[in-house]
Amino acid sequence: QSTATLQTPQPFPEGEGDEIDGEPNIPDGGDPAVWAAFSNNFRRVQSVLDRNRALIQQVNENHQSKIHENMVKNVSLIQEINGNITKVVSLYSDLTADFSGAVHKQRAAGEARNDSSEEQNK
């Protein structure tokens, strides 16, 4: 029997990934809420991918053991892996929509500033 246990991995160690000296790492002109949403989404994706890595390792161990009960467990493990892949696709879809919306918002704000500047120069 396999003795490996599955643990839910932590997405990032505290303080890594999206902060510098405790402050969000936001490019000039960036919306802090947008960057926080991106960071949160990436953390969620990484967490699901880490979970899949652990599940795949367990499936491999179960397969190598050639023990019937472990092989049967692989069915549910593989189903969870497939469900997690669907989650990752959904999270990336959300990320794409958020990014597109942020770009459009940034462009609109830039155009509004340009229009205002042109009006003042007349």
Coordinates of C-alpha atoms in Angstrom, one line a residue:
Q1 CA 0.0 0.0 0.0
S2 CA 1.1 3.5 -0.7
T3 CA 1.9 5.6 2.4
A4 CA 1.9 8.9 0.7
T5 CA -0.6 11.5 2.0
L6 CA -2.0 14.4 0.1
Q7 CA -1.7 17.8 1.6
T8 CA -3.2 20.9 0.4
P9 CA -0.3 23.1 -0.7
Q10 CA -0.1 26.8 0.3
P11 CA -0.2 29.1 -2.8
F12 CA 2.7 31.3 -1.9
P13 CA 4.7 31.8 1.2
E14 CA 3.6 35.0 2.9
G15 CA 5.2 38.1 1.5
E16 CA 6.0 36.5 -1.9
G17 CA 4.5 37.1 -5.3
D18 CA 2.7 40.4 -5.1
E19 CA 4.2 42.6 -2.4
I20 CA 7.4 44.5 -1.9
D21 CA 8.1 45.6 1.7
G22 CA 4.5 44.9 2.6
E23 CA 3.1 47.1 -0.1
P24 CA 1.5 45.8 -3.3
N25 CA 3.8 45.9 -6.3
I26 CA 1.7 48.0 -8.6
P27 CA 3.1 49.5 -11.8
D28 CA 2.7 53.3 -12.3
G29 CA -0.9 54.2 -13.1
G30 CA -2.1 50.7 -12.1
D31 CA -5.4 50.2 -10.3
P32 CA -4.6 48.5 -6.9
A33 CA -7.9 46.6 -7.0
V34 CA -7.2 45.2 -10.5
W35 CA -3.7 44.1 -9.4
A36 CA -5.0 42.6 -6.2
A37 CA -7.6 40.6 -8.3
F38 CA -4.8 39.4 -10.7
S39 CA -2.6 38.4 -7.8
N40 CA -5.4 36.5 -6.1
N41 CA -6.4 34.8 -9.3
F42 CA -2.8 33.7 -9.9
R43 CA -2.5 32.4 -6.4
R44 CA -5.7 30.3 -6.9
V45 CA -4.3 28.9 -10.2
Q46 CA -1.0 28.0 -8.5
S47 CA -2.8 26.3 -5.6
V48 CA -4.9 24.2 -8.0
L49 CA -1.8 23.3 -10.1
D50 CA 0.1 22.4 -6.9
R51 CA -2.8 20.2 -5.8
N52 CA -2.8 18.4 -9.2
R53 CA 1.0 17.8 -8.9
A54 CA 0.3 16.0 -5.6
L55 CA -2.6 14.1 -7.1
I56 CA -0.5 13.0 -10.0
Q57 CA 2.3 11.8 -7.7
Q58 CA -0.3 9.8 -5.7
V59 CA -1.8 8.3 -8.9
N60 CA 1.8 7.2 -10.0
E61 CA 2.5 5.7 -6.6
N62 CA -0.8 3.8 -6.7
H63 CA -0.2 2.6 -10.2
Q64 CA 3.3 1.4 -9.3
S65 CA 2.1 -0.5 -6.3
K66 CA -0.1 -2.6 -8.5
I67 CA -2.5 -3.1 -5.5
H68 CA -6.1 -3.4 -6.7
E69 CA -7.4 -1.0 -4.0
N70 CA -4.9 1.7 -4.9
M71 CA -5.8 1.3 -8.6
V72 CA -9.5 1.7 -7.7
K73 CA -8.6 4.9 -5.8
N74 CA -6.9 6.3 -8.9
V75 CA -10.3 6.6 -10.6
S76 CA -11.5 9.3 -8.1
L77 CA -8.0 10.9 -8.1
I78 CA -8.0 11.2 -11.9
Q79 CA -11.6 12.6 -11.8
E80 CA -10.4 15.3 -9.3
I81 CA -7.4 16.1 -11.6
N82 CA -9.8 16.5 -14.5
G83 CA -12.1 18.8 -12.4
N84 CA -9.1 20.8 -11.3
I85 CA -8.0 21.3 -15.0
T86 CA -11.5 22.7 -15.6
K87 CA -11.0 25.1 -12.6
V88 CA -7.7 26.3 -14.0
V89 CA -9.3 26.9 -17.5
S90 CA -12.1 28.9 -15.8
L91 CA -9.6 30.9 -13.7
Y92 CA -7.6 31.8 -16.7
S93 CA -10.7 32.8 -18.6
D94 CA -11.6 35.1 -15.7
L95 CA -8.1 36.5 -15.7
T96 CA -8.3 37.2 -19.4
A97 CA -11.6 39.0 -19.0
D98 CA -10.3 41.0 -16.0
F99 CA -7.1 41.9 -18.0
S100 CA -9.1 43.0 -21.0
G101 CA -11.4 45.1 -18.9
A102 CA -8.5 46.7 -17.1
V103 CA -6.8 47.5 -20.5
H104 CA -10.0 49.1 -21.9
K105 CA -10.5 51.1 -18.7
Q106 CA -6.9 52.3 -18.8
R107 CA -7.2 53.3 -22.4
A108 CA -10.5 55.1 -21.8
A109 CA -8.9 57.0 -18.9
G110 CA -5.9 57.9 -21.1
E111 CA -8.2 59.2 -23.9
A112 CA -10.2 61.2 -21.4
R113 CA -7.0 62.8 -20.1
N114 CA -5.9 63.6 -23.7
D115 CA -9.3 65.1 -24.6
S116 CA -9.2 67.3 -21.5
S117 CA -5.7 68.4 -22.2
E118 CA -6.6 69.3 -25.8
E119 CA -9.5 71.3 -24.6
Q120 CA -7.3 73.3 -22.2
N121 CA -4.8 74.0 -25.0
K122 CA -7.4 75.6 -27.3

